[in-house]
Short mmCIF file of C-alpha atoms in Angstrom, two decimals:
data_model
loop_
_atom_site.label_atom_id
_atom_site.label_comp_id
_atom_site.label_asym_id
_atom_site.label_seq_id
_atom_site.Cartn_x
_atom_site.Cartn_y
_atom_site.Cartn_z
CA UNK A 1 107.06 108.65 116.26
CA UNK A 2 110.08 107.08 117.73
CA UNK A 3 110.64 110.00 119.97
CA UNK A 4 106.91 110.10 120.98
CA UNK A 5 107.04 107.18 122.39
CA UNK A 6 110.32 107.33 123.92
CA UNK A 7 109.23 110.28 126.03
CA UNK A 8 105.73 108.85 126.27
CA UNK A 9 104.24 112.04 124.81
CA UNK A 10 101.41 112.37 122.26
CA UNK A 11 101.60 115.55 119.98
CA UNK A 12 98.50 117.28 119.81
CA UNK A 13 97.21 115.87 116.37
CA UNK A 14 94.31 116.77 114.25
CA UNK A 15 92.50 114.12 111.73
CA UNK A 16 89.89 115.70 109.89
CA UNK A 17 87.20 114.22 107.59
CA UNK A 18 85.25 117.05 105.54
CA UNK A 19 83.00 118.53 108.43
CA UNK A 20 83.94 115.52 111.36
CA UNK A 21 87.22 116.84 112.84
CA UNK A 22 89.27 114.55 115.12
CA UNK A 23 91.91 115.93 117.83
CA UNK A 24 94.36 114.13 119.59
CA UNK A 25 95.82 115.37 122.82
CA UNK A 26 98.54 114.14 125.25
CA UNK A 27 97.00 113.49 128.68
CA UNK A 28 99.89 115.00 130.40
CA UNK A 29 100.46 112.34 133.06
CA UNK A 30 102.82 109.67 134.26
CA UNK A 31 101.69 106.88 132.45
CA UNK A 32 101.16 107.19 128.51
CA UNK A 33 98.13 107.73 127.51
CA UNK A 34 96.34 110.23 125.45
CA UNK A 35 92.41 111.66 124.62
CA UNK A 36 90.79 112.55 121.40
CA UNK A 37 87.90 114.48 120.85
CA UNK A 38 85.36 114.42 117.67
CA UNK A 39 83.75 117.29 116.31
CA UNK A 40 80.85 117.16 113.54
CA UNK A 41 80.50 121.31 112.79
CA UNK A 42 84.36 122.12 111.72
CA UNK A 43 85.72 122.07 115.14
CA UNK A 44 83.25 124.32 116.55
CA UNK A 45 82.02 122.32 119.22
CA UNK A 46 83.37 119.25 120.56
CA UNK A 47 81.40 115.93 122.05
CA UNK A 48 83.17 114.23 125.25
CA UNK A 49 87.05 112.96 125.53
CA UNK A 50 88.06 109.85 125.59
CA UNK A 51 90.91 108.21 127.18
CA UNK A 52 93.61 105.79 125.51
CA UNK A 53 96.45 104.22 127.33
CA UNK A 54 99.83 104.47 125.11
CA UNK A 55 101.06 107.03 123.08
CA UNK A 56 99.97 108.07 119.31
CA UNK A 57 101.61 107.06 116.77
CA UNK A 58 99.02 108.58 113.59
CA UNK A 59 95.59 108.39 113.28
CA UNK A 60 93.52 108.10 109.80
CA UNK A 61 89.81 108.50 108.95
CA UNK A 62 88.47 105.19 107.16
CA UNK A 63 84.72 105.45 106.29
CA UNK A 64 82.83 105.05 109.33
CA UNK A 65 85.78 104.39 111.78
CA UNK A 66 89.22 105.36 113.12
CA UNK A 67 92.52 103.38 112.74
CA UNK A 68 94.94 104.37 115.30
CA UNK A 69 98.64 103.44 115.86
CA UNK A 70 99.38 103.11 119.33
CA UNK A 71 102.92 102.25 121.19
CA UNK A 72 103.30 100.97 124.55
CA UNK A 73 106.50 99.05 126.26
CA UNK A 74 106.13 95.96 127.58
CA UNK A 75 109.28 94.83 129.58
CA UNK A 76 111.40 97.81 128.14
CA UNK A 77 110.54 97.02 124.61
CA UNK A 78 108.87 99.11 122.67
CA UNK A 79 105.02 97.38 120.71
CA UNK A 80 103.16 99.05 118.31
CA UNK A 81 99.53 98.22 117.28
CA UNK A 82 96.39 98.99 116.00
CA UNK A 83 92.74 99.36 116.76
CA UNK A 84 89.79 100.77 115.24
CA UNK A 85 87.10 103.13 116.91
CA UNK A 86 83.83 103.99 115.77
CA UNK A 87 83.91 107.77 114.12
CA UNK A 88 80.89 108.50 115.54
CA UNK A 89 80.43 107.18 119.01
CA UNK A 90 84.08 106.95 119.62
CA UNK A 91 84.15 103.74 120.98
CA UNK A 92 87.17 101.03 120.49
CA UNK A 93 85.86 98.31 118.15
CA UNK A 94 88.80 96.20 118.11
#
């Protein structure tokens, strides 16, 4: 995790929840961000991506939502938090 967000790279990441399947991919830019598709067949087909400044640090499946650990830096020191997403819309909640 440490490393991830020292290089400001996301692993590609899967989170999966019986049949909804969640994948986390690096953006690939400058800036840290990353995008995460849902899937509700298995991983057959996939709705839209979503952006996310910062970098992943783990994602988990909790009911209805996603919890997310993010990093950033904020004046060369590294911050770590949280925020929830709906599972099904993918929209940040918090």
């Amino acid at each position: 995790v440490h490393i991830d967000l020292a290089t400001g790279y996301t692993a590609p990441r899967v989170v999966a929840d019986g049949k909804s399947v969640l994948v986390f991919f690096d953006e690939g830019g400058r800036e840290p961000a990353f995008y995460f598709r849902r899937s509700e067949d298995a991983g057959r087909t996939f709705g839209k991506r979503v952006r996310v400044p910062g970098v992943l640090g783990g994602a988990v499946v909790d009911g209805d939502r996603v919890v997310a650990l993010l990093g950033d830096e904020v004046e060369g020191r590294a911050r770590w938090f949280y925020s929830l997403y709906d599972k099904r819309t993918l929209e940040r909640s918090w």
